[in-house]
Coordinates of C-alpha atoms in Angstrom, one line a residue:
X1 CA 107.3 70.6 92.5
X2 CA 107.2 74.1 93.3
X3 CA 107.0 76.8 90.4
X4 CA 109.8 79.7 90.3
X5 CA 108.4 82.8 88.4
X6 CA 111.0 85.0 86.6
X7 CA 109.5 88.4 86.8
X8 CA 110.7 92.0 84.6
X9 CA 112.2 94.5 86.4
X10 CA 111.0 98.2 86.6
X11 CA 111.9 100.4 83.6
X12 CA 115.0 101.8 85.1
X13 CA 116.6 98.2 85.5
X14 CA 117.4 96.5 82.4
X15 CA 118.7 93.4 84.3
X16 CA 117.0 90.5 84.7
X17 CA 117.0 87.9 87.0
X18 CA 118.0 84.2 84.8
X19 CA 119.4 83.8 81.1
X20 CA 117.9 80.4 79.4
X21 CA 121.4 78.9 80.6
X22 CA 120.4 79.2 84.1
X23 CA 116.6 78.4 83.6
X24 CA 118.3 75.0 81.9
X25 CA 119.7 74.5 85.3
X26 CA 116.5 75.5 87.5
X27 CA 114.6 73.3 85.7
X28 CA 116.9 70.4 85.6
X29 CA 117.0 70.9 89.8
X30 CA 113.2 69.7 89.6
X31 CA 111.7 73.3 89.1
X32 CA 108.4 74.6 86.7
X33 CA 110.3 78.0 86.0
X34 CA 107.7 80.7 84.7
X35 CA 109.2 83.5 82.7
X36 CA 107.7 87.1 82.6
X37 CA 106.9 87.8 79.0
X38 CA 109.6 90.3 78.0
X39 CA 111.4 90.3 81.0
X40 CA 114.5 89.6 79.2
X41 CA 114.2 91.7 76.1
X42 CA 116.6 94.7 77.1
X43 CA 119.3 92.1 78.3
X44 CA 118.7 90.8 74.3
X45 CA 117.3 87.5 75.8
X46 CA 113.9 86.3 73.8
X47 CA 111.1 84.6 75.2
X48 CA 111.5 81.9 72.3
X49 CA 115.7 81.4 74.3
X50 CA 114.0 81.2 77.4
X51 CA 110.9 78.6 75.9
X52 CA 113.6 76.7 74.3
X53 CA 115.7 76.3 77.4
X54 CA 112.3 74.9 79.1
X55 CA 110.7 77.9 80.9
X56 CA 106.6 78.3 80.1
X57 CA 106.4 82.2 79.5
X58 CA 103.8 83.7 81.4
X59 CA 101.7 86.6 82.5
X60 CA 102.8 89.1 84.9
X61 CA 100.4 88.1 87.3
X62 CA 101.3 84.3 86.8
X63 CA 105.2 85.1 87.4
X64 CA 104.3 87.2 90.6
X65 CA 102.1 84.5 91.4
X66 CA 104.6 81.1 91.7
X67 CA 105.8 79.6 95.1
X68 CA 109.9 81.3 94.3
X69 CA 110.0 84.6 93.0
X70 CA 113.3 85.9 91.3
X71 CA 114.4 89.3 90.9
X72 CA 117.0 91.3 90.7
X73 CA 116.2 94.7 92.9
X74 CA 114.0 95.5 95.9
X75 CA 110.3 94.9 95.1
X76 CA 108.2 97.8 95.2
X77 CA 105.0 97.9 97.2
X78 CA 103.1 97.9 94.0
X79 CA 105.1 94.1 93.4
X80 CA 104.9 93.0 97.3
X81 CA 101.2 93.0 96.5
X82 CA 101.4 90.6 93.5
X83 CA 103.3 87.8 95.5
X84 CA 100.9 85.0 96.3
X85 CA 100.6 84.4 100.6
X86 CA 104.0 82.2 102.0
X87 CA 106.0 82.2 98.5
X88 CA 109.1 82.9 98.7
X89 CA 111.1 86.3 97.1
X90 CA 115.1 85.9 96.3
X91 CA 116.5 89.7 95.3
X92 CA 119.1 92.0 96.4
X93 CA 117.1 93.9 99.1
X94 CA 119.8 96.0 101.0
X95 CA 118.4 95.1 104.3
X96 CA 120.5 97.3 106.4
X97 CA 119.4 99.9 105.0
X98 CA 116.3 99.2 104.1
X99 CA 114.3 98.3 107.2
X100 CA 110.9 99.5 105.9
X101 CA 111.0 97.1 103.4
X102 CA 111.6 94.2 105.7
X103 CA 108.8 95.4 107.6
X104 CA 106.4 95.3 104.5
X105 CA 107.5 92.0 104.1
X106 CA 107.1 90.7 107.4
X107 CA 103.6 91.7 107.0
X108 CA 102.8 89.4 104.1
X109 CA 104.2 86.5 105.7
X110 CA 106.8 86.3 103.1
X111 CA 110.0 84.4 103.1
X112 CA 112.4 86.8 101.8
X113 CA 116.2 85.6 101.1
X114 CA 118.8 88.8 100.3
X115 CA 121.4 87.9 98.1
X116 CA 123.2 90.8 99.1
X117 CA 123.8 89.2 102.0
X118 CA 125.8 86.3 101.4
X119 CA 129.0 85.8 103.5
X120 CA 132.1 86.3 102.4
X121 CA 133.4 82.8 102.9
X122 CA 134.7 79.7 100.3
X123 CA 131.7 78.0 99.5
X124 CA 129.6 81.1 99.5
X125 CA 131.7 82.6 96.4
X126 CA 129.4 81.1 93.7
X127 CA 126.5 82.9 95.5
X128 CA 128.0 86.2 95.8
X129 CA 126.1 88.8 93.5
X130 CA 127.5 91.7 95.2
X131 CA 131.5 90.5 94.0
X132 CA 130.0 89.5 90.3
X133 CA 127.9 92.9 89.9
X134 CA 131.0 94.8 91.5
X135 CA 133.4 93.5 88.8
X136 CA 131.6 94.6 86.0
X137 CA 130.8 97.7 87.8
X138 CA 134.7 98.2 88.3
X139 CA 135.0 97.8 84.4
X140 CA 131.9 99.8 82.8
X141 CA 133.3 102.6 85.5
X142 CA 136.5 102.6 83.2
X143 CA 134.5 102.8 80.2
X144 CA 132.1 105.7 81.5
X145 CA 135.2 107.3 82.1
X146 CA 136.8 106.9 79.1
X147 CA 133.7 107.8 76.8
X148 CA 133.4 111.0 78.5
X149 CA 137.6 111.8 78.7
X150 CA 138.9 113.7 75.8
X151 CA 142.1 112.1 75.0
X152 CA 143.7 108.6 74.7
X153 CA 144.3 106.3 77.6
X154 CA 147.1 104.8 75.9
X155 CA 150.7 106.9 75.5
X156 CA 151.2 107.5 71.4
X157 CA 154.4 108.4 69.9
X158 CA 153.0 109.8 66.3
X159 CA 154.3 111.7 63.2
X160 CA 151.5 114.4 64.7
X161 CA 153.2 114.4 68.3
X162 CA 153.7 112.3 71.4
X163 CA 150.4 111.8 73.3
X164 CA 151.1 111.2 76.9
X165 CA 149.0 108.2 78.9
X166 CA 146.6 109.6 81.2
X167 CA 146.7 109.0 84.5
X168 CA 143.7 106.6 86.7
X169 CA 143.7 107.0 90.8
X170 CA 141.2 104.1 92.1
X171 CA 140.2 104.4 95.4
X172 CA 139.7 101.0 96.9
X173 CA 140.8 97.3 95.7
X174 CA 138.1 95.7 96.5
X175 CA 136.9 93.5 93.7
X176 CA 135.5 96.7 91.8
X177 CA 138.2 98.5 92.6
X178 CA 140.7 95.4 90.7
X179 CA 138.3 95.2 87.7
X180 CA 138.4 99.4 87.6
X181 CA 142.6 98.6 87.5
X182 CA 142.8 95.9 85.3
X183 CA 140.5 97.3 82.8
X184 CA 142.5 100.9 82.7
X185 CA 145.5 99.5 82.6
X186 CA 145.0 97.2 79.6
X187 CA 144.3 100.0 77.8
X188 CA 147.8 101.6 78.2
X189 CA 146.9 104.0 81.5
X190 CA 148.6 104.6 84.0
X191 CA 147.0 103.5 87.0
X192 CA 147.3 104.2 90.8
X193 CA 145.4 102.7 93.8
X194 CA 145.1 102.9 97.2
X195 CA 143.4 100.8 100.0
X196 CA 143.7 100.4 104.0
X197 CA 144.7 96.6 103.0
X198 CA 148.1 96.4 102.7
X199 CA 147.7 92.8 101.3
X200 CA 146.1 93.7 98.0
X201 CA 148.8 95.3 97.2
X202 CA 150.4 92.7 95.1
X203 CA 147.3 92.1 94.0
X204 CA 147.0 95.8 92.5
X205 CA 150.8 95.3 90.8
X206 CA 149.8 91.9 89.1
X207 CA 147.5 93.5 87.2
X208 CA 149.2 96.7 86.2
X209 CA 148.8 98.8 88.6
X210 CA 150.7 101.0 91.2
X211 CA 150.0 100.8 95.1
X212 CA 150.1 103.6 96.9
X213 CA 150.8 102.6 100.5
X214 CA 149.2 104.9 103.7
X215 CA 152.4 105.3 106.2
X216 CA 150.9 106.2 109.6
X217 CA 152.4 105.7 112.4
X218 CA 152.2 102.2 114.6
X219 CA 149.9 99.4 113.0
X220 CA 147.1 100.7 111.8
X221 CA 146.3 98.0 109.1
X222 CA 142.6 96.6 108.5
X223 CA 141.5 93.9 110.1
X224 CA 138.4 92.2 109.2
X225 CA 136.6 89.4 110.4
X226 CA 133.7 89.2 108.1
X227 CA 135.6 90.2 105.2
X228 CA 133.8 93.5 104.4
X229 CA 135.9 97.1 104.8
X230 CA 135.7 98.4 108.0
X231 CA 136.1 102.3 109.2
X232 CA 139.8 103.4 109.3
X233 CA 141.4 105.7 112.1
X234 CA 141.5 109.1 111.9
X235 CA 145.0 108.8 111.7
X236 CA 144.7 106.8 108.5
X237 CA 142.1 109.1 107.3
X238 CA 144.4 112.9 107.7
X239 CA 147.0 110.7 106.0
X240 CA 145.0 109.5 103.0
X241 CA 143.5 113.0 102.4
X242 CA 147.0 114.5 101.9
X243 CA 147.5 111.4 99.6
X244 CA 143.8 112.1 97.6
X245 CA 145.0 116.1 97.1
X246 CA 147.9 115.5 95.9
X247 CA 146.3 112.5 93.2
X248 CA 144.0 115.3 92.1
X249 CA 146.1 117.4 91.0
X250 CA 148.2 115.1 89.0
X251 CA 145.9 112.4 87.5
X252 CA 143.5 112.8 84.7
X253 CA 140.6 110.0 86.2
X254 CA 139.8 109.1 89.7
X255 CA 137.4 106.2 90.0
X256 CA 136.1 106.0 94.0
X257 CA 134.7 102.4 95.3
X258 CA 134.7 102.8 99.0
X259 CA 132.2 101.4 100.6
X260 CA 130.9 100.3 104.4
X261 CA 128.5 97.6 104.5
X262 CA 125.3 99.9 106.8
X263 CA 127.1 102.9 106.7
X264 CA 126.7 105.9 104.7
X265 CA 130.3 106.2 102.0
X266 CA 132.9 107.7 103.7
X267 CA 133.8 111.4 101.4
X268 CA 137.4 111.1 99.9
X269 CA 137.5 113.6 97.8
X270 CA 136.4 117.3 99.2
X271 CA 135.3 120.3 96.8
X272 CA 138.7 121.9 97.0
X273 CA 140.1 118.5 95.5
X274 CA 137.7 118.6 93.0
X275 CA 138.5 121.6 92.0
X276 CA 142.1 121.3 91.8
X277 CA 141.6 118.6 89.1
X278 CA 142.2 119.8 85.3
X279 CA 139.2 120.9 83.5
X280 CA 138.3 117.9 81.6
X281 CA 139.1 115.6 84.5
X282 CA 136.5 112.9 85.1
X283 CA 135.6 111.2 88.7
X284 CA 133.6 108.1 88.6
X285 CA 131.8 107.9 91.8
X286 CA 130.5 104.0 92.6
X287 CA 129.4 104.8 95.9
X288 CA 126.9 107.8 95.0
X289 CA 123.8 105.5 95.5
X290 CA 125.4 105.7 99.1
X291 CA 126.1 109.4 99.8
X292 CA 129.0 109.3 97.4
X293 CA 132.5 109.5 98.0
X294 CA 133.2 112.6 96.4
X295 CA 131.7 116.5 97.2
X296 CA 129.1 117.5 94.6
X297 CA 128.4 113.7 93.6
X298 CA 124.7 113.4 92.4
X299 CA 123.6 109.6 92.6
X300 CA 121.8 108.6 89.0
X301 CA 123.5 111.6 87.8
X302 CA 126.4 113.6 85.2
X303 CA 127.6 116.9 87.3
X304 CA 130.1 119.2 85.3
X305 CA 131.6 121.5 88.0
X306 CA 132.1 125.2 87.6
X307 CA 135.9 123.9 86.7
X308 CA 135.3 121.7 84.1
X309 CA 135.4 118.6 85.9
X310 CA 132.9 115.9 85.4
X311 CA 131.5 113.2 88.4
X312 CA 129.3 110.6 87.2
X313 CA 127.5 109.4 90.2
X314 CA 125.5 106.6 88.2
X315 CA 123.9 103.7 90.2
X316 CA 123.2 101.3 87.0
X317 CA 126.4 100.2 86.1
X318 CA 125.9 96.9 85.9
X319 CA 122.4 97.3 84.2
X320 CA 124.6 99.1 81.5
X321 CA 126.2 95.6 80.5
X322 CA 122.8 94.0 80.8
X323 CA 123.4 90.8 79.3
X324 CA 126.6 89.8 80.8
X325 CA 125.5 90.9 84.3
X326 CA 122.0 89.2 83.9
X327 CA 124.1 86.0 82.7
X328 CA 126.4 86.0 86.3
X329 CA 123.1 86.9 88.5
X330 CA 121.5 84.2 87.2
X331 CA 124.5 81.9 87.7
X332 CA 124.4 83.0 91.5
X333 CA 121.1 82.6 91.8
X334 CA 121.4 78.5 90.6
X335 CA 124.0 77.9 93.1
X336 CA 122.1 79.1 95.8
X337 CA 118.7 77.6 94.5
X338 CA 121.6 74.4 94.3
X339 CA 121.9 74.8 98.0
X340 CA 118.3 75.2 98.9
X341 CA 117.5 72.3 96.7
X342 CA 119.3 68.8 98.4
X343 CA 117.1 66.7 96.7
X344 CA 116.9 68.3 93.4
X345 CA 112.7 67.5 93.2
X346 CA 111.7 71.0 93.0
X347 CA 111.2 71.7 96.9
X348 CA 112.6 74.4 98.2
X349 CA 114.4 73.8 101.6
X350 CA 115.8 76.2 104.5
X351 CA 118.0 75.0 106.8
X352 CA 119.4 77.7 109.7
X353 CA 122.0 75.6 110.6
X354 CA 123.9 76.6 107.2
X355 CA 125.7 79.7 108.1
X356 CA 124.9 80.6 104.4
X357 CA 121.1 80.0 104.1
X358 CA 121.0 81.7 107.9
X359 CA 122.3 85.1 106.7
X360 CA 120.9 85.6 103.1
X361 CA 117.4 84.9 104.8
X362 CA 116.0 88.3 106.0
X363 CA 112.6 87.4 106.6
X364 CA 111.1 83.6 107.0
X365 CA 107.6 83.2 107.1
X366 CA 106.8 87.1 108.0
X367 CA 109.5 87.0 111.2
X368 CA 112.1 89.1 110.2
X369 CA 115.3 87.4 111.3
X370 CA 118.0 90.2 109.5
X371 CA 120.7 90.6 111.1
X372 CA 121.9 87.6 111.6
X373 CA 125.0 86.1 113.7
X374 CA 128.3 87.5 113.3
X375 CA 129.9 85.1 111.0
X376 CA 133.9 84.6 111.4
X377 CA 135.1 85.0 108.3
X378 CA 139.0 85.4 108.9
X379 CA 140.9 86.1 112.3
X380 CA 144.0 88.0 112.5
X381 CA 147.0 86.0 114.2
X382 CA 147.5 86.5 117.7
X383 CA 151.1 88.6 118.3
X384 CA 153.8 86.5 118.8
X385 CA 155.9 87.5 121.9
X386 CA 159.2 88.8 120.9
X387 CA 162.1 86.7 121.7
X388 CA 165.7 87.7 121.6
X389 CA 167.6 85.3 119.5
X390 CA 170.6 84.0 120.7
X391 CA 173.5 85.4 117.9
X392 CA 175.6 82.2 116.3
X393 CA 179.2 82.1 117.5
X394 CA 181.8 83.7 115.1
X395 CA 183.2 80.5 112.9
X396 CA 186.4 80.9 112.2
X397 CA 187.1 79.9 108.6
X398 CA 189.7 76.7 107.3
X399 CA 190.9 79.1 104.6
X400 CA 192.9 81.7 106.9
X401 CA 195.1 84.2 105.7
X402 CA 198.2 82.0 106.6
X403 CA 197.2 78.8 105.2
X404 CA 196.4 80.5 102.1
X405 CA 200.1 81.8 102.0
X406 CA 201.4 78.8 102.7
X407 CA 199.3 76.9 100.1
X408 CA 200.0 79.4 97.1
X409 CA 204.1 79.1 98.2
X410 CA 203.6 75.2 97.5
X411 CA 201.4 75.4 94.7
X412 CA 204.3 77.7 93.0
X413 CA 207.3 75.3 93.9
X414 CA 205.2 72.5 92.6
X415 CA 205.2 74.0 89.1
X416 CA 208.4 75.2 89.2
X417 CA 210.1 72.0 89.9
X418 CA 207.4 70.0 87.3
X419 CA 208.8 72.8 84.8
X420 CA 212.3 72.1 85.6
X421 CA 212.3 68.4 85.6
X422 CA 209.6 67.7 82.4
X423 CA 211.0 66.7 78.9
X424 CA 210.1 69.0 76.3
X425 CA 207.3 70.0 75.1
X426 CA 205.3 69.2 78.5
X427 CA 206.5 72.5 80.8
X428 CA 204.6 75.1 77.9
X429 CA 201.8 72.2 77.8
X430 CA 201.4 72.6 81.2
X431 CA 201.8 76.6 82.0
X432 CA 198.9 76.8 79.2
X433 CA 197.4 74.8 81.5
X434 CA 197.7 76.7 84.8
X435 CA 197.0 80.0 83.1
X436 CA 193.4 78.7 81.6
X437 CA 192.7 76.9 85.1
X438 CA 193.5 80.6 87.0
X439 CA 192.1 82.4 84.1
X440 CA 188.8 80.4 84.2
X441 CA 188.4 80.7 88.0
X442 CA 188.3 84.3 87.7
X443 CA 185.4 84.5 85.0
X444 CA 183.3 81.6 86.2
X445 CA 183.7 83.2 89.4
X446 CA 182.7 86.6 88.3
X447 CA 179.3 85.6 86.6
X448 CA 176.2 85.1 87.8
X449 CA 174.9 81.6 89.7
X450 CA 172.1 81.4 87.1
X451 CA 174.0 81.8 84.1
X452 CA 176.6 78.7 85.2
X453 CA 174.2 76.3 83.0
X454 CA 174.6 78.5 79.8
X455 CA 178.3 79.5 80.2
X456 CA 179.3 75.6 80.5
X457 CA 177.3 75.0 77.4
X458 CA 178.7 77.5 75.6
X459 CA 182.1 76.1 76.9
X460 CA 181.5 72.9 75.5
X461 CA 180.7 74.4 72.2
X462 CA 184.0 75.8 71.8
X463 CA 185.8 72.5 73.2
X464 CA 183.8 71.0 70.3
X465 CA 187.0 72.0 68.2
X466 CA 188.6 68.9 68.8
X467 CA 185.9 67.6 65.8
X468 CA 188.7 69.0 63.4
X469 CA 191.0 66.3 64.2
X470 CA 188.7 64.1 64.5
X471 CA 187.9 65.5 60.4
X472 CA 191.5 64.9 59.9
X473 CA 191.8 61.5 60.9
X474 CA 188.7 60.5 58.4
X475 CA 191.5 60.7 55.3
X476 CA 193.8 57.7 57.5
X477 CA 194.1 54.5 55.6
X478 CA 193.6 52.3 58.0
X479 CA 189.8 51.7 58.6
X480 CA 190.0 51.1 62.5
X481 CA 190.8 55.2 62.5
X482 CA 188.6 56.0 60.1
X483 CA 185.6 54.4 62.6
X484 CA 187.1 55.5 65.5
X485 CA 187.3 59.0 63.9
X486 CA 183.6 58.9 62.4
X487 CA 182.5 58.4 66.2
X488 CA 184.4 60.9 67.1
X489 CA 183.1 63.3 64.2
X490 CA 179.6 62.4 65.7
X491 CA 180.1 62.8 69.5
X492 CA 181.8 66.2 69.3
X493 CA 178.9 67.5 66.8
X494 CA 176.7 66.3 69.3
X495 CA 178.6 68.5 71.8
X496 CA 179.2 71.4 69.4
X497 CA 175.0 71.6 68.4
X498 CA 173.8 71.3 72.1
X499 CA 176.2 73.0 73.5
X500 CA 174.7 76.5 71.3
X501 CA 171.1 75.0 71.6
X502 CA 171.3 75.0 75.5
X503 CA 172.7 78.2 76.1
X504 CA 170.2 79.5 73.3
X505 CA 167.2 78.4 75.3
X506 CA 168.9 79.2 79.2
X507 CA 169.7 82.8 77.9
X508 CA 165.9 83.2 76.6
X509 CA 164.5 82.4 80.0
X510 CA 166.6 85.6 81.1
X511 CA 165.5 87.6 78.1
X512 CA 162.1 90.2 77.9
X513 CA 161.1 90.3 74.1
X514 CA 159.2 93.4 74.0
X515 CA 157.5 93.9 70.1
X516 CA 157.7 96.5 68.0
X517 CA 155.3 99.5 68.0
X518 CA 153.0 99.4 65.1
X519 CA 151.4 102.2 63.3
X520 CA 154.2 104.6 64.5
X521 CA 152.8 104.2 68.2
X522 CA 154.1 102.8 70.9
X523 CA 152.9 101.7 74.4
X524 CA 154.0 103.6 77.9
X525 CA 155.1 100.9 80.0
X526 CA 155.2 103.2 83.3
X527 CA 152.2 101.9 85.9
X528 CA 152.3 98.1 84.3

């Protein structure tokens, strides 16, 4: 059985590495989990939660000191000191950017697995800690933003005045980038994104938000195979900076999330869009721990610009919900320990052939093996040769003009000869009749295919009149009629009531039922 330590993170990290839900699980997959006393206090998790869920809390050199270390960012050299000789450290390590820390590694003999590095493929999702730490990045970025803007994000129509909504650009839809639109958008704004993936864009109007598409010339749409964002052309990239100047200028809040797995974050916004943004105007810059995407982004750190404008380049945003971020890291972390675990007895197991376990390992037994194999994510469609379709022959239709002529001049000496011949009263029985069968062809005809069901219902409502003879009869003295009319009574309700219940329920499914606005306010549907 080998131990798993749990260890506290440096003071600027408030994350930690398991909740006592996931040490449950650890322990149930055959592992002696070891928990750093107070290692989860700042993500409010006890050691008394993490002692009731089955963990032994520890010392710090006891946690540093078991066979599996978990933890949520790089070690420092202080740390890679504490680990005991061939254990085993599972973190987020950057490790293509971070080669000096591989190196250090290497030279303890460690095994070191990067969770950062988990391929973006099906069975890998559970694992993923950069798509669960990205989503409530995208989200704590719309709260930053918020605390800091000085009006509503909502629209308000108020006995005071009429607030407008302000107005959200988001740069990139990757999975930040959604939570950043779904989050500003639920809260009444009116939200814009853009991204070199023209198939998010649905994606970006189910939740509220409004794509704005970059036109270039020939196909210049993203393509990757690994499914991380690639570089764009330069092409794309003139285009999109016309696109970013002229989002300055009009929105209230742009939230940036572009990033390139290795490579620094390509700049977006410049200093003269900066400053053409409204004093009071707040940028959220995700990818500042990166280089940033925007001019005069400090990562860590709040910059107000000479114009008013304030860019929080903050690298902690998912240390700033520490509890529900601690909560999904741990749940990744027991699906890969899952993996690494077949036999659920507590012995860790690394097997190269898994495409999965192969890249998140980094190091194995002090031989750095980052990077690993290219892993084939997605692959576009090859082209299809254009072929020239052969157009249908013309078909001439039955109904031609001359047939119809010829049909109408029968039709007509039909009912004049069954007018001239019938006994009284059938010819005005019958030209009622032709009228409402012409008349009737000409509405059905005119409405809409969906609303057939609802107008025939409602039609058999009204033909439900025939229930007042049926009423009438009920007073005849012989009893025959009177049960022949009592059915009838029945089965013409029965057509009168459904009738008007069907077309109730048909004309709902066509009908938007928007509420009232309470407290004198109401809601700014544009952007949803």
């Amino acid at each position: 059985m080998s131990v798993v330590g749990i260890v506290a993170e440096q003071p600027g990290e408030a994350r930690v590495a398991s909740s006592p839900n996931s040490v449950k699980k650890l322990v149930s997959l055959g592992y002696d989990v070891r928990v750093e006393s107070g290692a989860g206090e700042r993500a409010a998790f006890t050691d008394e939660a993490f002692a009731a869920a089955g963990a032994t809390i520890a010392s710090r050199a006891d946690a540093w000191a078991a066979d599996i270390v978990l933890k949520v960012a790089p070690p420092t050299e202080d740390e890679i000191a504490l680990l005991a000789d061939g254990a085993t450290l599972i973190a987020t390590l950057s490790p293509g950017l971070r080669p000096d820390l591989l190196a250090a590694l290497s030279q303890r003999g460690i095994t070191a697995l990067a969770l950062d590095a988990v391929p973006r493929i099906s069975r890998a999702q559970s694992m993923d800690v950069l798509s669960s730490m990205a989503n409530i990045s995208g989200y704590r970025a719309v709260v930053e933003a918020a605390h800091e803007f000085g009006r509503f994000f909502t629209g308000q129509v108020t006995a005071a005045g009429k607030v407008p909504p302000a107005k959200v650009l988001v740069a990139g839809a990757g999975v930040a980038g959604l939570a950043a639109i779904g989050a500003a958008s639920s809260v009444g704004a009116i939200v814009r994104a853009t991204d070199p993936r023209p198939e998010v864009a649905d994606q970006v109007r189910s939740i509220g938000g409004e794509y704005l598409a970059v036109e270039v010339a020939g196909d210049d749409r993203m393509q990757s195979a690994d499914g991380y964002a690639k570089a764009t052309s330069e092409a794309y990239d003139r285009r999109a900076a016309e696109i970013y100047s002229e989002q300055a200028r009009d929105v209230d809040i742009v939230i940036t999330t572009a990033l390139i797995p290795g490579r620094p974050a390509p700049k977006l916004l410049t200093e003269a869009d900066v400053a053409s943004m409204r004093p009071g105007s707040v940028i959220v810059d995700m990818a500042a721990a990166q280089g940033g995407n925007v001019a005069g982004s400090v990562a860590g750190e709040r910059v107000v610009t000479p114009g008013g404008v304030i860019i929080l380049g903050y690298t902690d945003l998912p240390s700033r919900l520490p509890t529900q971020a601690s909560q999904l890291y741990g749940n990744n972390l027991v699906s890969l320990l899952t993996l690494l675990t077949p036999g659920k007895d507590g012995k860790l197991v690394l097997d190269f052939d898994d495409v999965v376990q192969r890249s998140v390992t980094v190091v194995r037994d002090g031989e750095t093996t980052w990077p690993p194999p290219p892993v084939q994510v997605s692959a576009a469609p090859p082209a299809a040769a254009a072929t020239p379709i052969a157009a249908p022959a013309p078909k001439e239709p039955w109904l031609t003009p001359a047939r119809k002529a010829v049909l109408t001049a029968v039709g007509l000496a039909i009912l004049f000869a069954l007018t001239a011949l019938a006994p009284a009263p059938l010819p005005q029985h019958f030209t009622v009749l032709v009228l409402a069968t012409v008349i009737g062809f000409y509405v059905i005809g005119n409405v809409h295919h969906a609303l057939h069901t609802p107008l025939m219902s409602v039609t058999n409502a009204i033909s439900g009149i025939i229930v007042v003879g049926a009423i009438v009869q009920l007073t005849s003295h012989d009893a025959t009629v009177q049960a022949l009319a009592a059915i009838a009574v029945l089965v013409a309700s029965i057509n009168v009531f459904g009738g008007f219940a069907v077309t109730r329920r048909m004309l709902a499914m066509f009908t938007r039922s928007d509420g009232p606005a309470r407290g004198g306010s109401g809601r700014n549907g544009a952007g949803r």
